[in-house]
Short mmCIF file of C-alpha atoms and ligand atoms in Angstrom, two decimals:
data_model
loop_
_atom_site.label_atom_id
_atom_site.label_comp_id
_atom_site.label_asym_id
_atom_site.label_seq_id
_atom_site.Cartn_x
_atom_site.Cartn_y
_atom_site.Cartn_z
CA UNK A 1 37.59 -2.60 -35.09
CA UNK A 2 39.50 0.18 -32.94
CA UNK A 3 37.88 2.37 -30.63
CA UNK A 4 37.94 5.54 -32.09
CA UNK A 5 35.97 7.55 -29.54
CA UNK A 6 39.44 8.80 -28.31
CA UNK A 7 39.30 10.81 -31.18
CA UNK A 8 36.23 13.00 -29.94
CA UNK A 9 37.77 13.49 -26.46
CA UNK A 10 41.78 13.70 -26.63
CA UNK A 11 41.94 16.03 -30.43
CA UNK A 12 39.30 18.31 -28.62
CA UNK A 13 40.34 21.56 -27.42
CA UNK A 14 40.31 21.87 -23.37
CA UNK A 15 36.82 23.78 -22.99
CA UNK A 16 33.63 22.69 -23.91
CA UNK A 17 30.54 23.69 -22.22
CA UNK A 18 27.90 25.79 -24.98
CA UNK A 19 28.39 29.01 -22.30
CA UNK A 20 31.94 29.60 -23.78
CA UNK A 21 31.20 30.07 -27.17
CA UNK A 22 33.23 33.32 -27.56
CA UNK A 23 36.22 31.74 -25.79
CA UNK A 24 36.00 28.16 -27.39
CA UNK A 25 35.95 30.04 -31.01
CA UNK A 26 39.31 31.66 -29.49
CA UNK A 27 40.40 28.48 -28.61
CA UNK A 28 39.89 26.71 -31.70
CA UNK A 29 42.03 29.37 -33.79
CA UNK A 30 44.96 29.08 -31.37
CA UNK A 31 44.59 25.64 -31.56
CA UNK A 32 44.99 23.35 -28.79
CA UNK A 33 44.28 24.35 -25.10
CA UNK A 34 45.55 21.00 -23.56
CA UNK A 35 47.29 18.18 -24.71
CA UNK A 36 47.19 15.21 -22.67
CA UNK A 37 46.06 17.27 -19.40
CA UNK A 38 49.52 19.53 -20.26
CA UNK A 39 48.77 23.16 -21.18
CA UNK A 40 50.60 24.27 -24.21
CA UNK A 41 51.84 27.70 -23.79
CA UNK A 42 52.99 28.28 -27.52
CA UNK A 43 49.20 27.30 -28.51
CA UNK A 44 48.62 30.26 -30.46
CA UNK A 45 51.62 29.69 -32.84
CA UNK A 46 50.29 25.86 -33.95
CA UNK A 47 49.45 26.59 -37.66
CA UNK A 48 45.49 26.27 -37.51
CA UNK A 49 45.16 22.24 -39.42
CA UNK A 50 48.11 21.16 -36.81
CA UNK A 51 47.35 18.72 -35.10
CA UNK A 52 49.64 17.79 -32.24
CA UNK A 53 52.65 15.09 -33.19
CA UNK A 54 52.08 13.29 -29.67
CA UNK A 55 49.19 12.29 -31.61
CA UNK A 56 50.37 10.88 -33.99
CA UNK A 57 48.47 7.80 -33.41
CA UNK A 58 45.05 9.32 -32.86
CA UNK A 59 45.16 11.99 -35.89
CA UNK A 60 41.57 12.34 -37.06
CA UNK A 61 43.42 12.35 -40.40
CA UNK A 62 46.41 9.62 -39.92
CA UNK A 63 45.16 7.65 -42.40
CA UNK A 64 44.20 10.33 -45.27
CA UNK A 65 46.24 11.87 -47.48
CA UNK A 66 47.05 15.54 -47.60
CA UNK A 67 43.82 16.22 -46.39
CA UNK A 68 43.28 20.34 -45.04
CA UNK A 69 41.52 19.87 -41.91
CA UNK A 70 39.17 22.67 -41.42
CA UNK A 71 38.05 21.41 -37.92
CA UNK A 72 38.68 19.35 -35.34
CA UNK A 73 35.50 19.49 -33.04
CA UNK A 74 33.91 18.16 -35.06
CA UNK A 75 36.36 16.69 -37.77
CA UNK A 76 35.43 18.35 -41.37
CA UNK A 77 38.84 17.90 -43.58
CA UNK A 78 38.28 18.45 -47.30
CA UNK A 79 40.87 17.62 -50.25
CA UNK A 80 42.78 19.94 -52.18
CA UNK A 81 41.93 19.63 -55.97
CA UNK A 82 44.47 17.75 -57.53
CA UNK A 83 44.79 14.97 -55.08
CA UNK A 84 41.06 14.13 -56.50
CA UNK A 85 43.15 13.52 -59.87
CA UNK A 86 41.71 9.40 -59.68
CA UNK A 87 38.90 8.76 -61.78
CA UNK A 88 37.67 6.85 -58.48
CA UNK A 89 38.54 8.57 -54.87
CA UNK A 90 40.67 6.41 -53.17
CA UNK A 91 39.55 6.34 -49.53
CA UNK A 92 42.60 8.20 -47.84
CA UNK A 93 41.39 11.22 -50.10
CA UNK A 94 37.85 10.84 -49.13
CA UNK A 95 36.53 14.47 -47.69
CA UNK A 96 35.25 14.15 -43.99
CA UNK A 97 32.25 16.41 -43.49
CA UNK A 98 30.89 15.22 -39.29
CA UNK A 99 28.46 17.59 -37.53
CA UNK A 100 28.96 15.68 -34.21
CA UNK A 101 31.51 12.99 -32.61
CA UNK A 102 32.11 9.31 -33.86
CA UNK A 103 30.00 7.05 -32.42
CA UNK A 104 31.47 4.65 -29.41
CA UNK A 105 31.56 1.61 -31.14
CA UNK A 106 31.33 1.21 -34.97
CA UNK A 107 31.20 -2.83 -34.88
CA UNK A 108 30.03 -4.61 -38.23
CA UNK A 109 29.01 -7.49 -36.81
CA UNK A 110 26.76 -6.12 -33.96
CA UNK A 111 25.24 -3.38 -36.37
CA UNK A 112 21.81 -2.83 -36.35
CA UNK A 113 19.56 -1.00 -39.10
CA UNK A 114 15.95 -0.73 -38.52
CA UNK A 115 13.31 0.53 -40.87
CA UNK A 116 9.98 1.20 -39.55
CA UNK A 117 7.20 4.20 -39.42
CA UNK A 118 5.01 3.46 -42.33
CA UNK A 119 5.85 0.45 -43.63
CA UNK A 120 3.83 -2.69 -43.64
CA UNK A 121 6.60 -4.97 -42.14
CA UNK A 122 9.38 -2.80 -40.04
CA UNK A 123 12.29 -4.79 -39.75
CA UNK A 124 15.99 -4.74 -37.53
CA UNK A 125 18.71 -5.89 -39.93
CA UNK A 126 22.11 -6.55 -39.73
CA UNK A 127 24.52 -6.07 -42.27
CA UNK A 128 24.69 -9.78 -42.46
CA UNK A 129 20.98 -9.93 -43.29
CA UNK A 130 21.79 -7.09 -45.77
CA UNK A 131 24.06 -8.98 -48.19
CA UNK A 132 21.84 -12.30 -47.51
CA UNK A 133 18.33 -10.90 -48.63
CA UNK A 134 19.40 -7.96 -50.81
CA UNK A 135 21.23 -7.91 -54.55
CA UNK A 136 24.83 -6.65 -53.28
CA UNK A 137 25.89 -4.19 -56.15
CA UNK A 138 29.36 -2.31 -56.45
CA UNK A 139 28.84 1.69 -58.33
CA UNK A 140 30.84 4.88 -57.93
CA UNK A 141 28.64 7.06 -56.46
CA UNK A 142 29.65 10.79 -55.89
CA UNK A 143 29.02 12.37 -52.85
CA UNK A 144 29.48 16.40 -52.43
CA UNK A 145 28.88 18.58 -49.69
CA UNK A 146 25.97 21.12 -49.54
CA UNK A 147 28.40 23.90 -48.59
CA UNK A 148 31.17 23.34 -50.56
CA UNK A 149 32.61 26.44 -52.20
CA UNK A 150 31.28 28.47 -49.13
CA UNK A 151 34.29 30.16 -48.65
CA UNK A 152 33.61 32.30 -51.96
CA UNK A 153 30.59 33.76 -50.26
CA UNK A 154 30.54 37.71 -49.43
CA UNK A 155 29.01 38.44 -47.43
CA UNK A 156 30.65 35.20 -45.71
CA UNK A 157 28.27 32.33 -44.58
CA UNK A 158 28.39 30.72 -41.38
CA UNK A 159 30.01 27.42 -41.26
CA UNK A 160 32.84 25.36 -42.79
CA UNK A 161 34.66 27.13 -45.00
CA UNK A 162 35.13 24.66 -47.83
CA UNK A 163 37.19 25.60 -50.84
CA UNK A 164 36.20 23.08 -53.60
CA UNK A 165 37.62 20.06 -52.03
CA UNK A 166 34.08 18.72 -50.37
CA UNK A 167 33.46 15.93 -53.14
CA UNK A 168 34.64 12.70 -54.04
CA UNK A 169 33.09 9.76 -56.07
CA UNK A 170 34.65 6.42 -54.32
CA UNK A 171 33.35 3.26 -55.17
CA UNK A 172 30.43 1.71 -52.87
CA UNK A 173 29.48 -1.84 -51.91
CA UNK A 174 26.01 -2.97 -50.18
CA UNK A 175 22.49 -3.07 -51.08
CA UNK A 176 19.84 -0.56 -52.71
CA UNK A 177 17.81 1.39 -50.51
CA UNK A 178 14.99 0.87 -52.94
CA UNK A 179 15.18 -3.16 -52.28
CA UNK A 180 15.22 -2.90 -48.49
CA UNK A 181 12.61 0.00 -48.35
CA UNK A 182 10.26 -2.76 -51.01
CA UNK A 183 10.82 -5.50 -48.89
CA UNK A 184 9.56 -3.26 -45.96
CA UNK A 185 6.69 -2.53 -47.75
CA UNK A 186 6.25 1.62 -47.48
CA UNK A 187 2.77 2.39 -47.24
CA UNK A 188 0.61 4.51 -49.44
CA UNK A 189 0.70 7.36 -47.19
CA UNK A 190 4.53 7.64 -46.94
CA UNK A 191 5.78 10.96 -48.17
CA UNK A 192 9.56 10.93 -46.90
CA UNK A 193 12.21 9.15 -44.92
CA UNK A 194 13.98 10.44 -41.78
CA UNK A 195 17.63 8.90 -41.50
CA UNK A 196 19.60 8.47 -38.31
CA UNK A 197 23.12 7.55 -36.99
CA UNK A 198 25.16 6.70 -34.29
CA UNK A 199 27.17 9.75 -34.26
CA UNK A 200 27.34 11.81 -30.83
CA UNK A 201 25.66 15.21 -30.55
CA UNK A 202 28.44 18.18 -29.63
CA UNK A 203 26.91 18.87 -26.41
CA UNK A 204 27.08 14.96 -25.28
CA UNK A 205 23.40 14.70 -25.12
CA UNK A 206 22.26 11.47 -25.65
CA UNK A 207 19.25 11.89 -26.85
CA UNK A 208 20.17 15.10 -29.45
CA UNK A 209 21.43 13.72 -33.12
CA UNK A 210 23.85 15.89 -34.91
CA UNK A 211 22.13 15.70 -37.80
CA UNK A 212 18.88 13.57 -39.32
CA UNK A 213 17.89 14.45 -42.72
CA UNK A 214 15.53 12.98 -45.37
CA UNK A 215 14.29 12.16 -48.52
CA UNK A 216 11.14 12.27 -50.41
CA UNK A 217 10.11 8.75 -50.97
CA UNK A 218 10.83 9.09 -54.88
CA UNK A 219 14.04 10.27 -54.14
CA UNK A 220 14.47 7.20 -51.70
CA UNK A 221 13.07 4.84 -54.04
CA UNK A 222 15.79 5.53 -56.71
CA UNK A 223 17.62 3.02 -58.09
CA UNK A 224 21.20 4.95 -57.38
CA UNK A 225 20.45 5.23 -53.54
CA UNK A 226 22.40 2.69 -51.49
CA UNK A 227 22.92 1.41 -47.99
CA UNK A 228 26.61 0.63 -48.15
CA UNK A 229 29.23 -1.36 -46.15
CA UNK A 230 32.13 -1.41 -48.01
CA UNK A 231 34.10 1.59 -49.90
CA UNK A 232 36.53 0.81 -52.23
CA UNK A 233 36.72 -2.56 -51.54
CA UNK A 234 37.04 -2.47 -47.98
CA UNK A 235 35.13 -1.94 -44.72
CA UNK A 236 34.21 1.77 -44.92
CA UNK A 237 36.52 3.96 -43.04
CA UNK A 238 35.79 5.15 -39.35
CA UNK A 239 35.10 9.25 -40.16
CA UNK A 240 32.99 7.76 -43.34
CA UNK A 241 30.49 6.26 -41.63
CA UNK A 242 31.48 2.89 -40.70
CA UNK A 243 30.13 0.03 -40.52
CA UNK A 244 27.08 1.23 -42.61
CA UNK A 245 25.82 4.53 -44.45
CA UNK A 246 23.49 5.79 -46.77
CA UNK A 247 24.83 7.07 -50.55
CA UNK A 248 22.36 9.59 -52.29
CA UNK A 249 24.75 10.49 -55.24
CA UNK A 250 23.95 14.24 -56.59
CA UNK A 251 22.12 15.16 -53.75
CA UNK A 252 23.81 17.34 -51.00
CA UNK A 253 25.86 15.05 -48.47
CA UNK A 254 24.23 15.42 -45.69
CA UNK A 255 21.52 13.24 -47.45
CA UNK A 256 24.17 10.54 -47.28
CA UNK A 257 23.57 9.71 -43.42
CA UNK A 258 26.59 8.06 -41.86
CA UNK A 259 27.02 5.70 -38.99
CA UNK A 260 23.24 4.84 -40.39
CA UNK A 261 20.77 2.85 -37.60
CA UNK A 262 17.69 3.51 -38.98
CA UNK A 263 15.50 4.42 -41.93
CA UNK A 264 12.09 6.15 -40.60
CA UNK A 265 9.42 6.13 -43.25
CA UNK A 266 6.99 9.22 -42.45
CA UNK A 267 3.92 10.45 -43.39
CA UNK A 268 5.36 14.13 -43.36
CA UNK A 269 8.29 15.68 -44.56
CA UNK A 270 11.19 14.85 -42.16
CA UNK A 271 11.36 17.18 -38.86
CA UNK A 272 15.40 16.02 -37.71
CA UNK A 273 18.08 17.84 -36.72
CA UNK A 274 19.36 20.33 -39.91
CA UNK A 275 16.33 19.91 -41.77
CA UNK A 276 14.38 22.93 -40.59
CA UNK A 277 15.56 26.66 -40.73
CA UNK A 278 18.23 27.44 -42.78
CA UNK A 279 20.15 24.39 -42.67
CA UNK A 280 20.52 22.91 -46.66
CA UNK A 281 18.03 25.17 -47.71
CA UNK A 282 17.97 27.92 -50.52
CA UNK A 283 15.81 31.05 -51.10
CA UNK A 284 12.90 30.34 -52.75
CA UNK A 285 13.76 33.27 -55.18
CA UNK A 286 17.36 34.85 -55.93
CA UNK A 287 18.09 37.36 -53.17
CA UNK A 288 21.01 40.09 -53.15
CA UNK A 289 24.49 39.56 -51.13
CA UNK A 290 23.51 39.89 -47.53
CA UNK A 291 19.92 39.32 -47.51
CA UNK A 292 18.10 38.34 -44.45
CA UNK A 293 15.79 35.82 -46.01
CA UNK A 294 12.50 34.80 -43.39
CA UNK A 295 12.85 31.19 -42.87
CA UNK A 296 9.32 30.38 -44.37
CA UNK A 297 11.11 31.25 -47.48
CA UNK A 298 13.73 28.78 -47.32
CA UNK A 299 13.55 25.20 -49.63
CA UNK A 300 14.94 22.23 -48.75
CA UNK A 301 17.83 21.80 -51.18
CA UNK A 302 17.61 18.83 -53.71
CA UNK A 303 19.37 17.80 -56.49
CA UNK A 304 23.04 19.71 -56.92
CA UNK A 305 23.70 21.85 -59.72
CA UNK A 306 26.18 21.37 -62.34
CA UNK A 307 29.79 21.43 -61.25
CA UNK A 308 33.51 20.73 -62.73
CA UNK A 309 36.97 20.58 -60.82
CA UNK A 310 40.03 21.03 -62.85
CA UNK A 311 42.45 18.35 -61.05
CA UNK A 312 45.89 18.41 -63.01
CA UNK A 313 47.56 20.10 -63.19
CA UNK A 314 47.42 21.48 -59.61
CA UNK A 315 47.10 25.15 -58.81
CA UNK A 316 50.10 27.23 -58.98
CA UNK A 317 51.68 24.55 -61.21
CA UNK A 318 54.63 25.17 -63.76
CA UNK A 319 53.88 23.48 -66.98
CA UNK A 320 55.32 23.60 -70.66
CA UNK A 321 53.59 25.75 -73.64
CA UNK A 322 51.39 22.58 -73.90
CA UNK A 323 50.08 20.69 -71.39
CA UNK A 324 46.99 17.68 -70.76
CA UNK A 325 44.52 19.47 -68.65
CA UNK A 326 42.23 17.03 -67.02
CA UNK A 327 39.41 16.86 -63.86
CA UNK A 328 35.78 15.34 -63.90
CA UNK A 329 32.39 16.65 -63.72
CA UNK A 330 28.85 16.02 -62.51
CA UNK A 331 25.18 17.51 -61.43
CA UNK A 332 22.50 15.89 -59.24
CA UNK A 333 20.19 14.26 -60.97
CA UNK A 334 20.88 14.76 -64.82
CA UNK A 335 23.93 14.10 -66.32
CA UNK A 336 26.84 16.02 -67.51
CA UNK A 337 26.54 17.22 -71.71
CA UNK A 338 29.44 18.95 -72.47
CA UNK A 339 32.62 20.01 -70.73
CA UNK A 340 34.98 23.24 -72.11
CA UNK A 341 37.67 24.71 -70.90
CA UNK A 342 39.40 28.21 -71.62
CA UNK A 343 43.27 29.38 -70.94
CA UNK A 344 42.15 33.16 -71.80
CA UNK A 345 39.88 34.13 -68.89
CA UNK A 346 36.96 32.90 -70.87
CA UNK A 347 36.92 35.05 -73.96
CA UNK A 348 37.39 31.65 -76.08
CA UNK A 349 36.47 27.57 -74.80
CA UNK A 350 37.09 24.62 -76.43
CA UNK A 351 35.67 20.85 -75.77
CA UNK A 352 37.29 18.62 -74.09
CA UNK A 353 36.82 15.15 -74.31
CA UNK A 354 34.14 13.66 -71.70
CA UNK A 355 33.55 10.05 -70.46
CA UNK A 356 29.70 9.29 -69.66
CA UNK A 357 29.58 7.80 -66.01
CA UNK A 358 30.33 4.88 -65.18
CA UNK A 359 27.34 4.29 -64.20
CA UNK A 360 24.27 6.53 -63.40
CA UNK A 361 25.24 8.67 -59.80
CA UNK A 362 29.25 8.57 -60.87
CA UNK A 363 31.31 11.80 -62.14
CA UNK A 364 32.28 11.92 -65.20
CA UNK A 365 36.52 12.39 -66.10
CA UNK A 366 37.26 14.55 -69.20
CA UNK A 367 40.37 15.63 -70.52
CA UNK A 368 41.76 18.27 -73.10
CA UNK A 369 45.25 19.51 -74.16
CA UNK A 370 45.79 22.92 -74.12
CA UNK A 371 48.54 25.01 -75.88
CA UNK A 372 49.74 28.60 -74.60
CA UNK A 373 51.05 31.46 -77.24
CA UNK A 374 54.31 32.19 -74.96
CA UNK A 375 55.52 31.87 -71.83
CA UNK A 376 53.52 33.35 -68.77
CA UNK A 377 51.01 32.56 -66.39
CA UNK A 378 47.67 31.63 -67.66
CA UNK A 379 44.56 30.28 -65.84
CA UNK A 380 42.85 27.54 -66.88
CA UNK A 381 39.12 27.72 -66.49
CA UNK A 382 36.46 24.62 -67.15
CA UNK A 383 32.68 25.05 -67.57
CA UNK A 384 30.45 21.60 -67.36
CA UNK A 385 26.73 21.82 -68.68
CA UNK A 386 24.18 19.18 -68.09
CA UNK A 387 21.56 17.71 -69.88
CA UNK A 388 19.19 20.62 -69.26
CA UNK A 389 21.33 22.96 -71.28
CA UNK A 390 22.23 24.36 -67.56
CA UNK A 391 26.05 25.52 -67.67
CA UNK A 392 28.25 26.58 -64.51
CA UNK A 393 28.38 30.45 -63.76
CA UNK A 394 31.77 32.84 -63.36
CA UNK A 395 29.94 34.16 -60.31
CA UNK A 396 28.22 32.39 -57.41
CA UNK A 397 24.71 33.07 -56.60
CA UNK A 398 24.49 34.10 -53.10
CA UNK A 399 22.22 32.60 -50.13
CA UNK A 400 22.70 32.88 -46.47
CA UNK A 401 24.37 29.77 -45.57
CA UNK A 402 26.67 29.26 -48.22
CA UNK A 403 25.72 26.19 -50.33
CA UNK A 404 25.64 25.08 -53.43
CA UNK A 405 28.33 27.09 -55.43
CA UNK A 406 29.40 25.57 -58.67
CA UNK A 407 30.86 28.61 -60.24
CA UNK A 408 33.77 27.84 -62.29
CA UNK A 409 37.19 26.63 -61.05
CA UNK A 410 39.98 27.98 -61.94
CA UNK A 411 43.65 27.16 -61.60
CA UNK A 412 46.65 29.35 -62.19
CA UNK A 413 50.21 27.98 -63.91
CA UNK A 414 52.92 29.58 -64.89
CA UNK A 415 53.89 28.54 -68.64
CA UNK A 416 57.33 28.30 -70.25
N1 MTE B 501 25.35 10.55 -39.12
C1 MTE B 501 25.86 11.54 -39.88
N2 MTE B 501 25.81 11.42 -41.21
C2 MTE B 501 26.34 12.40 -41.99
C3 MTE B 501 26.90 13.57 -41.44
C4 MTE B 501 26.92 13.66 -40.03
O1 MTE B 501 27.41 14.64 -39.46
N3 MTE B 501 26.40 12.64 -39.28
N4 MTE B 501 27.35 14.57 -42.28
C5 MTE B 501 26.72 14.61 -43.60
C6 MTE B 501 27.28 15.58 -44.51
S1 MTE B 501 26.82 17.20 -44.24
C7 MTE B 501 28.04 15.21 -45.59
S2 MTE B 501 28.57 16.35 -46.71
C8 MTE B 501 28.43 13.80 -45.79
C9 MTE B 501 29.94 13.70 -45.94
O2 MTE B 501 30.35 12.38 -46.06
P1 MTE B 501 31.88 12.02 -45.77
O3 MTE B 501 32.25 12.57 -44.42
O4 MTE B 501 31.99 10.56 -45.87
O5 MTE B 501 32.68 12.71 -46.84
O6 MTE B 501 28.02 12.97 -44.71
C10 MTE B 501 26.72 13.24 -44.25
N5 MTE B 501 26.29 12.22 -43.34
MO1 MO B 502 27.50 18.42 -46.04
#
């Protein structure tokens, strides 16, 4: 496979070091400092998601489609709505949500995965031992970011500012976590895993990881969870983790550890990089807009709430006095009831027609056709409620990094 750490060092903006915060932030809105060792004195008028054309080659995003890159150091890109119109994400339109560089070398056939901590036999596989002593099994499994829909937050939250375009549900090939972790034999006193990757920490350090989350051992024990190598039928793509990554559907992404070298089966709950603070954690109790919340009463965020995307037609479309309305929905770890949508700013819904998953951790599609009384612009809104009787909100409920907001989408077209 290509090289790709090229990526981390030629796309990134001329200064790096952690004392020029204040001037790298500048940087990163005029876009690019340097290109190729050249200074680029019309910097500031690059439209912010431009990424140079003598890079054409090395685009973090060559080979996705229509992807809005919200970052370059690192990459985070996420996909508009209605380019996630396939009942299965094809892998161009895959979101890319990194919290550090690409890893050096991303070869399949040198890969190594170890599991060890408490486990009775700890073990160094490589993803040729994988498909030999494991069941290989093929699912859609959704994956969606912990902070997507941040960008509706105010007061904002800190980080990427994802519209609604952090999720996708491709479809995964490799081996359940469950059989490897059984085969390792997790002790009695295991309580959680701790994942890790090859992915390279901001600062260069060598021995920081961008990020190393966890899951309680139930969690890592279920059947959806799997160690995959392929996406879609192919090796999985560079910025999604390739050669090897974990897939925790309806669990926040970062659960989902790319690049993935080892599974580290503790006795505690997982101490890694983004798992203490704030970082994927909620108030333990609803707090007002702007809150400072002490840390001690943050929770580690679990399974993801109830959520819908409306994905034709697209925002801002012109459409006829009737038109198919269509999108999918989904929730962490229940499944999605009932699916309405509304063209009169919710005063009336109707149900739409809704496909169970595919199989347990997909989305489910639904469709409806909707009819307008004259010409004009309507919004079409859709509200998904799971098997809890839990529906989606109009508002978000605010916490003070921005995540889980499934409030309703929405998407404006002008009728006639
Ligand atoms: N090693 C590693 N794994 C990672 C991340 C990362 O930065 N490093 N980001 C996580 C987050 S926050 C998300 S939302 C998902 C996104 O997966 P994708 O980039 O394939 O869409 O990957 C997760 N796995
Ligand atoms: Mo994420």
């Amino acid at each position: 496979m290509k090289d790709h750490s090229d990526l981390n060092n030629d796309l990134s903006p001329g200064i790096e070091t952690a004392e020029n915060e204040g001037r790298r932030r500048f940087l990163r809105g005029a876009g690019y400092a340097t290109v190729a060792g050249l200074a680029v004195p019309f910097a500031a008028n690059l439209p912010e998601g431009f990424v140079p054309a003598a890079f054409a080659d090395e685009n973090p995003l060559a080979d996705k489609d229509g992807l809005t890159l919200l970052g370059d150091r690192p990459v985070n890109a996420e996909t508009p709505a209605h380019l996630l119109d396939d009942a299965i994400t094809p892998t161009n339109r895959h979101f890319i949500r990194n919290n550090g560089l690409l890893p050096d070398s991303m070869d399949a056939d040198s890969w190594e995965l170890t599991i060890d901590g408490f486990v009775d036999n700890p073990m160094t596989l490589t993803i040729a031992d994988l498909r030999e002593r494991f069941e290989v099994i093929t699912r859609a499994l959704h994956i969606e970011c912990g902070g997507n829909g941040r960008s509706a937050f105010d007061p904002p939250a800190r980080g990427n500012q994802w519209t609604v375009g952090a999720v996708a549900c491709s479809e995964w090939t490799g081996v359940r976590l469950k059989d490897v972790l059984e085969a390792a034999g997790v002790q009695a006193a295991a309580v959680y895993t701790g994942h890790e990757g090859a992915d390279i920490h901001l600062s260069g350090d060598p021995d920081k990881l961008p990020l190393s989350r966890g899951l309680p051992i139930e969690k890592a024990l279920d059947e959806t969870v799997m160690i995959a190598f392929e996406m879609n039928g192919a090796p999985l793509h560079p910025m999604n983790g390739a050669p090897l990554r974990l897939v925790v559907p309806g669990w926040p992404g970062s659960c989902s550890q790319k690049w993935l070298t080892r599974i580290w089966v503790r006795d505690v709950e997982h101490d890694g990089e983004k798992m203490g603070g704030k970082s994927y954690r909620m108030p333990a109790y609803p707090v007002a807009p702007g809150t400072d919340v002490p840390n001690e009463d943050m929770v580690i965020m679990e399974a993801m709430p109830v959520k819908s995307l409306v994905t034709f037609p697209a925002n801002g479309a012109e459409t006829g006095l009737s038109t198919e309305v269509r999108g999918h929905a989904w929730v962490g770890d229940r499944t999605v009831e009932r699916l309405q949508v509304s063209t009169d700013f919710g005063a009336t819904w109707s149900d739409a027609e809704l496909d169970a998953p595919v199989n347990p951790g997909a989305w489910q599609n639904w469709r409806a056709n909707v009819s307008f009384p004259m010409a004009g612009y309507y919004e079409i809104w859709a509200r998904a409620t799971d098997s809890a009787g839990v529906s989606q909100p109009h508002a978000i409920s605010w916490n003070p990094r921005g995540y889980g907001n499934n409030s309703m989408h929405r998407v404006g077209v002008s009728a006639s």
